[in-house]
Short mmCIF file of C-alpha atoms and ligand atoms in Angstrom, two decimals:
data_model
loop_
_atom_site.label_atom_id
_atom_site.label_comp_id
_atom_site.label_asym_id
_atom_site.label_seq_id
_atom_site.Cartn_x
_atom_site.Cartn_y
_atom_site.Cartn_z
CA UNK A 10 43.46 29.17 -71.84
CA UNK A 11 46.74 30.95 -72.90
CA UNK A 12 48.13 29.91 -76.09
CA UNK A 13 51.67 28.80 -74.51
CA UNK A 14 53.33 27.17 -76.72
CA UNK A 15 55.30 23.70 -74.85
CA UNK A 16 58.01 21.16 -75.45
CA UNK A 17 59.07 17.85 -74.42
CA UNK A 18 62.22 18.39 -72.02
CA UNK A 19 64.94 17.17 -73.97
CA UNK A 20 67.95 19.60 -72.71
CA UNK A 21 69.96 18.38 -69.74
CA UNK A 22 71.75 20.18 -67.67
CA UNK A 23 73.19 19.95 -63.75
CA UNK A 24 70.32 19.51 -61.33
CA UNK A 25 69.09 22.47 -59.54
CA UNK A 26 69.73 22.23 -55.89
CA UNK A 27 68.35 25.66 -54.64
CA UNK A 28 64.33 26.63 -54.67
CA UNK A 29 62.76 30.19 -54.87
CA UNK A 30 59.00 30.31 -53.84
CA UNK A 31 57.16 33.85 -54.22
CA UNK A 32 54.86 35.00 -51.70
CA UNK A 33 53.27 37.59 -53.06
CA UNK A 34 50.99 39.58 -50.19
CA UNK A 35 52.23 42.24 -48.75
CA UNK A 36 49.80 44.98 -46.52
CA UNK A 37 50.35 47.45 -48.64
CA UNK A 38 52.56 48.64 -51.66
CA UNK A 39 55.96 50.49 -51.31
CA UNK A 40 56.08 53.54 -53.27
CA UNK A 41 59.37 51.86 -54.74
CA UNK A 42 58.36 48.00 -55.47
CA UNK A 43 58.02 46.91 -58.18
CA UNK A 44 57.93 42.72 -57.80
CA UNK A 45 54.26 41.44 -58.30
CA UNK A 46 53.00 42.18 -55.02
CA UNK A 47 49.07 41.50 -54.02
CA UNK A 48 47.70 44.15 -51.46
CA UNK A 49 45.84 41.46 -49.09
CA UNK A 50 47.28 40.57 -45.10
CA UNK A 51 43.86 38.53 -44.29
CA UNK A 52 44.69 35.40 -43.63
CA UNK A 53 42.02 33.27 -44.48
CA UNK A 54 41.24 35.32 -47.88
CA UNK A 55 40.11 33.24 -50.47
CA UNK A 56 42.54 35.25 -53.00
CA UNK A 57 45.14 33.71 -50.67
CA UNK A 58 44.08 30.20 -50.18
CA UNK A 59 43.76 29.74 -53.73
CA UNK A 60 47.28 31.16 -54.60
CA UNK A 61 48.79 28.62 -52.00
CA UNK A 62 46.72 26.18 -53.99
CA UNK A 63 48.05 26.76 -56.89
CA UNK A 64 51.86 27.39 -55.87
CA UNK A 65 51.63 23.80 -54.12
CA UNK A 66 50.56 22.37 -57.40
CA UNK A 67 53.61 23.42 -59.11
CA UNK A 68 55.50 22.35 -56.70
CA UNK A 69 54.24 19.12 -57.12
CA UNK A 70 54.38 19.19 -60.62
CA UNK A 71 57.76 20.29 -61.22
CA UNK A 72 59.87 17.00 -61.89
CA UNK A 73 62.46 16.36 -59.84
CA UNK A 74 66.25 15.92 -60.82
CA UNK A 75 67.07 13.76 -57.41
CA UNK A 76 69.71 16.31 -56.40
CA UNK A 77 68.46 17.15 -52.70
CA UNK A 78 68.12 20.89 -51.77
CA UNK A 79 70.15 22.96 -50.27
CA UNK A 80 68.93 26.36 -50.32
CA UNK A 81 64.71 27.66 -50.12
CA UNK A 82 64.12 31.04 -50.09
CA UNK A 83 60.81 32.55 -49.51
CA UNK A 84 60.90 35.49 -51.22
CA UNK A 85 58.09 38.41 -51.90
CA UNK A 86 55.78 40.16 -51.20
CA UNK A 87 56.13 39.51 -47.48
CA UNK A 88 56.41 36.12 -46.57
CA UNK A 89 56.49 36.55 -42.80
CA UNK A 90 52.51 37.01 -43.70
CA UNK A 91 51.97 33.41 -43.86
CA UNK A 92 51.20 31.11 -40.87
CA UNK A 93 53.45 28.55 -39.78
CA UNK A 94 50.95 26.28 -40.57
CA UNK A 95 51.06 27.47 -44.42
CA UNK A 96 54.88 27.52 -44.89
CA UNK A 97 54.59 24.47 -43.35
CA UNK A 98 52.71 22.64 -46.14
CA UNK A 99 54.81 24.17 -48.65
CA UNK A 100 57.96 23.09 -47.29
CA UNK A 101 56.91 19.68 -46.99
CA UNK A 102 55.51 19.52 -50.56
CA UNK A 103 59.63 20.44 -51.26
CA UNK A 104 60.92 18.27 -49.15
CA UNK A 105 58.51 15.00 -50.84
CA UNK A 106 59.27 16.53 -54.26
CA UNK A 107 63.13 17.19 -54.27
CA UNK A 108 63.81 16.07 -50.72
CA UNK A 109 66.73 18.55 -48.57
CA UNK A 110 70.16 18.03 -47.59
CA UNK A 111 70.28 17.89 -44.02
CA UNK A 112 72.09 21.10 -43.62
CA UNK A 113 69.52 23.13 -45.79
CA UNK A 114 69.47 26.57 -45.64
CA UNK A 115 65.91 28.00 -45.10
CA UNK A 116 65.33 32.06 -45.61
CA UNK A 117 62.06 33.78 -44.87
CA UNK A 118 61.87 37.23 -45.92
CA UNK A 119 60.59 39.11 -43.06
CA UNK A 120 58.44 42.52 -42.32
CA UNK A 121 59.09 44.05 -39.03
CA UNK A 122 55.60 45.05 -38.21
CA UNK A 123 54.36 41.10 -39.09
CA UNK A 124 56.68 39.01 -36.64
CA UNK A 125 54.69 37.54 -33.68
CA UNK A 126 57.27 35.57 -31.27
CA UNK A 127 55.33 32.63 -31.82
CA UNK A 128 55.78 32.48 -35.47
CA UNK A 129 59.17 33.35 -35.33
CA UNK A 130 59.66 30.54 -32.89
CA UNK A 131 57.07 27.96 -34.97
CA UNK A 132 59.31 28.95 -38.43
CA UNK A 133 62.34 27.82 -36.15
CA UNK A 134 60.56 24.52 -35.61
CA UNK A 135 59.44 24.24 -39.24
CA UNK A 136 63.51 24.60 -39.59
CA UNK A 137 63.75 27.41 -41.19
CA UNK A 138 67.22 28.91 -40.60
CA UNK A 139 67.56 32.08 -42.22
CA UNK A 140 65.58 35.40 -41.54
CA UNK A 141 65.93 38.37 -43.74
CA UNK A 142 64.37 41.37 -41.91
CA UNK A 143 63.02 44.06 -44.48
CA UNK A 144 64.08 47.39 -42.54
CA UNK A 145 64.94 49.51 -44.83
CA UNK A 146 65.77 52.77 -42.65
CA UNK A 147 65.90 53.72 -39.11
CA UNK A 148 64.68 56.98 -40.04
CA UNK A 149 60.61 57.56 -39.63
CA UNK A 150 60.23 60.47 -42.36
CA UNK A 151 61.79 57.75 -44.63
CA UNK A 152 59.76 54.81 -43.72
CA UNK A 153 56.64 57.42 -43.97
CA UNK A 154 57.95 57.98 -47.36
CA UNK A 155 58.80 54.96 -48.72
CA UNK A 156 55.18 53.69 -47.92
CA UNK A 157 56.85 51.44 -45.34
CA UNK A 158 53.75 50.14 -42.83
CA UNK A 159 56.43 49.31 -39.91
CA UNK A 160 57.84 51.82 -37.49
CA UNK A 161 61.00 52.36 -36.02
CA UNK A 162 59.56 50.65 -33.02
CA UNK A 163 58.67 47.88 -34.94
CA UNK A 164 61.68 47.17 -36.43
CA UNK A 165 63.46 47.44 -32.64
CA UNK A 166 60.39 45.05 -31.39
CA UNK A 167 61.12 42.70 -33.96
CA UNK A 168 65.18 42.81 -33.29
CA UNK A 169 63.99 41.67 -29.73
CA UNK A 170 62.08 39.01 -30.88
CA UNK A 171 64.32 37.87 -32.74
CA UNK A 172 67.11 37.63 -30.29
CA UNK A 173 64.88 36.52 -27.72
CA UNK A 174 64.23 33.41 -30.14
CA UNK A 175 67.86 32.37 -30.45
CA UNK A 176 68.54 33.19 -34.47
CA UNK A 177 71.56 33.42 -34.73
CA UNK A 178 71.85 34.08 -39.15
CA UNK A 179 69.64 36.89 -39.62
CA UNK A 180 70.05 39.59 -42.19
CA UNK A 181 68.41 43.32 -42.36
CA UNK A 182 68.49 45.23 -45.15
CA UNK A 183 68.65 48.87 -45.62
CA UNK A 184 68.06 51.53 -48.73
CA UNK A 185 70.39 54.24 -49.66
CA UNK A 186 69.38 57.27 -52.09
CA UNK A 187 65.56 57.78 -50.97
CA UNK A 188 64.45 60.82 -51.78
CA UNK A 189 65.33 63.49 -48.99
CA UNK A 190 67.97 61.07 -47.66
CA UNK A 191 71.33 62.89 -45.95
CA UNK A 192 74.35 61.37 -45.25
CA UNK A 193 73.81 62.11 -41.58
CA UNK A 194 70.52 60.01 -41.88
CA UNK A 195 72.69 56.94 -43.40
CA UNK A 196 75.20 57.02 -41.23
CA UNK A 197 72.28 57.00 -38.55
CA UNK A 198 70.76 54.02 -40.06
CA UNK A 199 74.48 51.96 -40.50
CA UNK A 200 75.13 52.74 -37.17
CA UNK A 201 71.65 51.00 -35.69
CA UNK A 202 72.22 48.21 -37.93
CA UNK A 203 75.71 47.05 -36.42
CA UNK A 204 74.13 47.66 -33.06
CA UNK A 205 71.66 45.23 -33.81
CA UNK A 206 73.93 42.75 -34.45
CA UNK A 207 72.92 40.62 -37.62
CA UNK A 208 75.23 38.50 -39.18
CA UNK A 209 74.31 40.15 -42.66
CA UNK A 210 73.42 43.55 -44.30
CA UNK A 211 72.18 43.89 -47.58
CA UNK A 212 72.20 47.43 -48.83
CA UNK A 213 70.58 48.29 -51.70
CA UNK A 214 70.30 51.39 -54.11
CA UNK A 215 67.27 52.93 -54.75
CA UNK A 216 66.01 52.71 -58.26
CA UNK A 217 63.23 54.24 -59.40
CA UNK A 218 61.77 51.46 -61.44
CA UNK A 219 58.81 52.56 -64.01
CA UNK A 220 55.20 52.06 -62.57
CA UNK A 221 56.25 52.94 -58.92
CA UNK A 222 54.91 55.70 -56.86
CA UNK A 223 58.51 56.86 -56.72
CA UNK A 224 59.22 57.02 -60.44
CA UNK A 225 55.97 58.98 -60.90
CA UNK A 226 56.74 61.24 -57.63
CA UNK A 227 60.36 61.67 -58.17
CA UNK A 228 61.34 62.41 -62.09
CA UNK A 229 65.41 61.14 -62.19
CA UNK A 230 66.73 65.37 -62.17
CA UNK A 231 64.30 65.60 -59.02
CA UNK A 232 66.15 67.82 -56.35
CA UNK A 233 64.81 65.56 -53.52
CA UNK A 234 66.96 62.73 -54.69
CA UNK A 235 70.13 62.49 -53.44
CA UNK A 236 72.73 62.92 -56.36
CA UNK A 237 75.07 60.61 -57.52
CA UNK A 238 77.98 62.23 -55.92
CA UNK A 239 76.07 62.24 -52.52
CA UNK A 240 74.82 58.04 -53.27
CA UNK A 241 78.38 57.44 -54.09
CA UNK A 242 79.44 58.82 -51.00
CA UNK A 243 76.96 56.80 -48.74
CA UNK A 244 78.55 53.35 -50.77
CA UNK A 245 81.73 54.28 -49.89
CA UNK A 246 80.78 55.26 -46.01
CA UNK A 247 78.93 51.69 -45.89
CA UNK A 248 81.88 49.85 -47.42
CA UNK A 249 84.06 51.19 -45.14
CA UNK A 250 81.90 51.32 -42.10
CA UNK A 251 80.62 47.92 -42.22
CA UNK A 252 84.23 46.51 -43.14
CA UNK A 253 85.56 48.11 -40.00
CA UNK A 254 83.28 46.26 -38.25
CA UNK A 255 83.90 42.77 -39.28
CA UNK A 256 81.72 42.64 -42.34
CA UNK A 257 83.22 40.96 -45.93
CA UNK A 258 81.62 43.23 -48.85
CA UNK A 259 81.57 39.77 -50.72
CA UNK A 260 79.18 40.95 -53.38
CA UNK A 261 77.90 44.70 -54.99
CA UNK A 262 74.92 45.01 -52.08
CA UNK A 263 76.03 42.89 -49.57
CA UNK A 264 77.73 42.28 -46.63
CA UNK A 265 78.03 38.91 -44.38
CA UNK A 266 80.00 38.47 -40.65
CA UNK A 267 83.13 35.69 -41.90
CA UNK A 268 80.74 32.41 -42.61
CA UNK A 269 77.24 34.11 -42.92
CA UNK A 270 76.95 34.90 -46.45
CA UNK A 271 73.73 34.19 -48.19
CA UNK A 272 74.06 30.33 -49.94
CA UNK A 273 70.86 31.26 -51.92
CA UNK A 274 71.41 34.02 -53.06
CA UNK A 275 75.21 33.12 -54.30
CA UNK A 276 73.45 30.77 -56.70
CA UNK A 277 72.42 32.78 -59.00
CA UNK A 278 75.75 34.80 -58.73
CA UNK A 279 77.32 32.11 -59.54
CA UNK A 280 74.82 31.59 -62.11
CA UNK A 281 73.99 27.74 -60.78
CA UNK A 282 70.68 26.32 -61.85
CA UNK A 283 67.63 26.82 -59.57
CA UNK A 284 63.78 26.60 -59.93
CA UNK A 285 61.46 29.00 -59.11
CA UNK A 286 58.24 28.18 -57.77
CA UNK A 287 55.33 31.55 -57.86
CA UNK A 288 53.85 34.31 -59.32
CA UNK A 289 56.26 36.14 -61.56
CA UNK A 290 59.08 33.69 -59.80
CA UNK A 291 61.99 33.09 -62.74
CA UNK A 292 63.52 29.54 -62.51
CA UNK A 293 67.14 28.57 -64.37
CA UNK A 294 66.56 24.75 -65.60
CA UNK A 295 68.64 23.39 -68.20
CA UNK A 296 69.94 26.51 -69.22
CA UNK A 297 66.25 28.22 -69.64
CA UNK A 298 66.24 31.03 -67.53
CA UNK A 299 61.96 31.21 -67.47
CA UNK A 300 59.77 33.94 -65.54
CA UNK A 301 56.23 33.05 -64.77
CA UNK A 302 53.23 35.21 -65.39
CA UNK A 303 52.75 37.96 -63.02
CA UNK A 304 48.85 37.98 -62.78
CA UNK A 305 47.13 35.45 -60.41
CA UNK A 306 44.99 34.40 -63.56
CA UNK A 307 47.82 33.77 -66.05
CA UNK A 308 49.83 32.20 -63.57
CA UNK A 309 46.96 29.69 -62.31
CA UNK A 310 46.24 29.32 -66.52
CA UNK A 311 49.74 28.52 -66.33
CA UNK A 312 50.03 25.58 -63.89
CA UNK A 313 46.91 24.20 -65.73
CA UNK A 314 48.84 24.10 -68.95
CA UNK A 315 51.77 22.20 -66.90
CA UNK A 316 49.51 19.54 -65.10
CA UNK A 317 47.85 18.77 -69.04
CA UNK A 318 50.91 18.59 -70.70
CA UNK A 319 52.85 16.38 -68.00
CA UNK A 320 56.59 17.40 -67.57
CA UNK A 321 56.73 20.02 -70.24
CA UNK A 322 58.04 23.72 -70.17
CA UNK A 323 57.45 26.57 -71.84
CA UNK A 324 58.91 27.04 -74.89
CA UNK A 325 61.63 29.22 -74.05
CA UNK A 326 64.92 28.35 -75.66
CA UNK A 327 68.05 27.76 -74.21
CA UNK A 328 70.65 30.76 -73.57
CA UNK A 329 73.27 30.65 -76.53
CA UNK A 330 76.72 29.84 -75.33
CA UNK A 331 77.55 33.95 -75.87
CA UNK A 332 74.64 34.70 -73.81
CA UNK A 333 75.52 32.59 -71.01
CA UNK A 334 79.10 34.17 -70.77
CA UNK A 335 77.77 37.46 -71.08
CA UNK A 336 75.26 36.33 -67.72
CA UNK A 337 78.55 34.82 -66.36
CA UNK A 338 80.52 37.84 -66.65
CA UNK A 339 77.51 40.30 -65.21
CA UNK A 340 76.82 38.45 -61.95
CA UNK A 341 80.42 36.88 -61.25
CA UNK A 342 81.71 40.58 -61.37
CA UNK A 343 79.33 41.25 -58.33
CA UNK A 344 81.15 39.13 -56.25
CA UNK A 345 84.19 39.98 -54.26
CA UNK A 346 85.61 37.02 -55.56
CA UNK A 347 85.05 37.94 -59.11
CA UNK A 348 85.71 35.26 -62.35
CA UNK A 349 87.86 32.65 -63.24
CA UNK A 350 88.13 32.76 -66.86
CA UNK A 351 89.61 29.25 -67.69
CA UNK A 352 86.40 28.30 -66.14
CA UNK A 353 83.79 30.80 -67.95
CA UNK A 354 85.32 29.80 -71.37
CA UNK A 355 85.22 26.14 -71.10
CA UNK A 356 82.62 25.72 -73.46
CA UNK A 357 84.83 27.11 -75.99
CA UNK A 358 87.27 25.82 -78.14
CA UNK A 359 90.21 27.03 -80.25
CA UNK A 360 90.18 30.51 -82.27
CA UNK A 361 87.38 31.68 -80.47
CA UNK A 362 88.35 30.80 -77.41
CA UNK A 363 91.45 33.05 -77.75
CA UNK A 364 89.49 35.93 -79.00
CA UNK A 365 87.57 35.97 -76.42
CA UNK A 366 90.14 35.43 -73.93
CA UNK A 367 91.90 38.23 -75.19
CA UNK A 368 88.45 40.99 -75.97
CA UNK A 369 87.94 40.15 -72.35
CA UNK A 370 91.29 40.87 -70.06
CA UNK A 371 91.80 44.02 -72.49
CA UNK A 372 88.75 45.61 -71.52
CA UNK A 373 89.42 44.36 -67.84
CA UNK A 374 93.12 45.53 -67.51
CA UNK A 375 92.33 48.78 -69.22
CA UNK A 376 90.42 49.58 -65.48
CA UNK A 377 93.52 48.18 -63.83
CA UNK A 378 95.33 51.65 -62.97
CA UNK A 379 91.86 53.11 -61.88
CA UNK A 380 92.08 50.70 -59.05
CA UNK A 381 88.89 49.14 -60.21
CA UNK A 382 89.90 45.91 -61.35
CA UNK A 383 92.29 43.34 -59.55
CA UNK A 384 93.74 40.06 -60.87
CA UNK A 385 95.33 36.86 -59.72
CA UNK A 386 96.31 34.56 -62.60
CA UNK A 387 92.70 34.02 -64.26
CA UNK A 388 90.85 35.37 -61.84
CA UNK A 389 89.15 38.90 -62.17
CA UNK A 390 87.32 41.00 -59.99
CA UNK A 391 86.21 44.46 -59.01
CA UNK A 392 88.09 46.14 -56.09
CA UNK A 393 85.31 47.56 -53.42
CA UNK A 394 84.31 50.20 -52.91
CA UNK A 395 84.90 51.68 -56.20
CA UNK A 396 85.01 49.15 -58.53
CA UNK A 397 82.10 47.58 -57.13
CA UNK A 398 80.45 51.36 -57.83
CA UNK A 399 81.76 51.13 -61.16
CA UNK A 400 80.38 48.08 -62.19
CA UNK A 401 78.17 49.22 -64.98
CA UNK A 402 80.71 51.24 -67.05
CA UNK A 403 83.62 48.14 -66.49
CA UNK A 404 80.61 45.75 -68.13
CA UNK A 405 79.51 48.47 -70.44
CA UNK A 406 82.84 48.31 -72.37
CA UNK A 407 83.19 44.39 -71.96
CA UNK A 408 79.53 43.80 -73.72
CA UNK A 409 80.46 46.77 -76.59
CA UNK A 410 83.66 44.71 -77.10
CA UNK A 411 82.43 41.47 -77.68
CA UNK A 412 79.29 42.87 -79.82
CA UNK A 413 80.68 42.48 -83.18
CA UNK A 414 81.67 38.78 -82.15
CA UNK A 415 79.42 35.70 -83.72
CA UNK A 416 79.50 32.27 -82.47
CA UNK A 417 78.60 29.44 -84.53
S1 LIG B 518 57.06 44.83 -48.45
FE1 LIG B 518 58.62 44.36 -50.00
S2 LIG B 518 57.54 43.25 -51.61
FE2 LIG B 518 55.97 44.21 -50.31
S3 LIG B 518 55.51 46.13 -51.36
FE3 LIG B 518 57.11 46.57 -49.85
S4 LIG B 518 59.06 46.31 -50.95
FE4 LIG B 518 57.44 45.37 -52.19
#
């Protein structure tokens, strides 16, 4: 056994009402992943049976705060690996544990080369609403090198499917910045992705995360890699592009037809409480934000430890008020909408509160003749495309500003 250390939940907080459950398997690893990812598409492994074992039990495990959900997001890994028949249990062990508002949204993260029509249509039946299709580029060489397993074909098979089965809020996401990557090539890939008709896009930078293929392949001066001039200019082409065709940029990588934006996913945005059910999965509960273990073996150790202890959880202590503003700050900025401030420094009071106030809309107006930032009375935000692309250095001066202030 680990030697986890546990306390009584004591903390209150508002009730989660959006889930996250990790599926892990994928076929095989993407020389740019790095989520905890188990190579293994055979469906009646005993690996896998035992994992859905175990996520089930902390499903069931997990007390509930009798706020019904309205979000679940299977995320991974590849979740489109799993049979109907398996995302069925699991959604029914939510559904008995925290029960879900009748307009629940249901995602499924999707791989193109795993969608049979008559899982996509069994999913629909299992009410799952949402498909996110894992694309990435419409460009072979770049699938080849990304370690993708799907083909260009695949991904137009599944777009088929798809249609043929009536979803109507899909997303597809795409990568800009792979190595080798021209703007031609982007502009390629944009252009198949409105054709295709989703009601979202998600487009994501590549990073080269430590303990990839790609960071070991690719060192950051690497000539191969698009430079930050050239991945600047592909934002800016995909802002545009996509806005001329009826998308809302309404966050820093995303993109969602008027209505269609993702509800999960603008929970943690907007930095709401959620669990997290899974391998490696991070939940936000009464202001713990707490990852799970990313090994099969600590995380079953770790559901052990919860089903002993009763409703316990791990000892990880709450985020101090200054850490929850700073969390504020970092993902309201990636939304179109941006902050209110009146709202982000409620839970201060008096001198503070002013100093705060004021460290804050000086280091936000200071980006004001840039064009970067934009406000209306106490709301702030970053103005797409390049404020959005300057994210890091607006936040960069907001944290160094409020570094030398202590809250008591
Ligand atoms: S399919 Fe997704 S989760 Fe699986 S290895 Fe590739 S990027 Fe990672």
């Amino acid at each position: 056994m680990l030697g986890y250390l546990f306390n009584k939940r004591t903390r209150s907080g508002s009730a989660p009402k959006a889930a996250y459950v990790h599926i892990p398997f994928c076929q095989q690893k993407c020389h740019y992943c790095d989520f905890p990812v188990i190579v293994d598409n055979k469906p009646n492994s005993r690996r896998r049976s035992q994992y859905l074992e175990t996520l089930r039990w902390e499903i069931k495990l997990t007390s509930s705060r009798q706020q019904p959900l309205t979000s679940v997001f299977f995320g991974g890994g590849t979740p489109s690996l799993l049979t109907p028949a398996e995302l069925g249990q699991i959604l029914q062990d939510l559904q008995q544990q925290f029960g879900c508002a009748e307009d629940v949204e249901i995602s499924l993260e999707a791989d193109p080369g795993t969608l049979g029509i008559h899982h996509l249509k069994e999913y629909q039946n299992l009410g799952v609403n949402r498909l996110s299709l894992g694309v990435q580029s419409f460009i072979p060489e770049l699938l080849q090198i990304s370690g993708r397993t799907h083909t260009v074909q695949d991904i137009e098979t599944a777009i088929l499917k798809i249609k043929e089965c009536g979803w109507e809020n899909w997303s597809l996401d795409l990568i800009q910045g792979l190595p080798g990557q021209t703007l031609d090539q982007w502009q390629f890939s944009l252009q198949k992705a409105i054709e295709a008709q989703p009601k979202h896009i998600s487009v994501y930078d590549l990073t080269l995360e430590p303990k990839t293929r790609f960071y070991r392949d690719y060192p950051e001066d690497s000539p191969q890699l698009p430079g930050d001039e050239l991945t600047a200019k592909m934002y800016c082409f995909a802002h545009e592009f996509l806005e001329s065709h009826g998308f809302i940029h309404y966050e820093i990588s995303n993109y969602a037809q008027p209505g269609y934006p993702c509800r999960h996913n603008l929970t943690y945005w907007q930095n709401q409480p959620y669990y997290g059910f899974g391998l490696g999965a991070t939940s936000y509960v009464d202001q713990v934000r707490f990852q799970r273990p990313k090994t099969i073996k600590a995380y079953r150790e770790w559901v052990e430890q919860q089903a002993v202890f009763g409703d316990v959880e791990m000892l990880d202590y709450p985020l101090e008020e200054k850490d929850e503003l700073l969390e504020g700050l970092m993902l309201g900025l990636r939304l179109k909408e941006g902050i209110n401030l009146t709202q982000l420094l409620k839970p201060f009071k008096g001198g503070i509160k002013d100093s705060l106030q004021s460290i804050i809309v000086n280091q936000l107006s200071r980006f004001q003749p840039e064009g970067w930032v934009g406000n209306q009375r106490n709301q702030w935000f970053l103005i797409p495309p390049q404020g959005f692309l300057m994210s890091n250095t607006v936040l960069q001066h907001i944290w160094l500003a409020l570094d030398d202030i202590t809250i008591l």
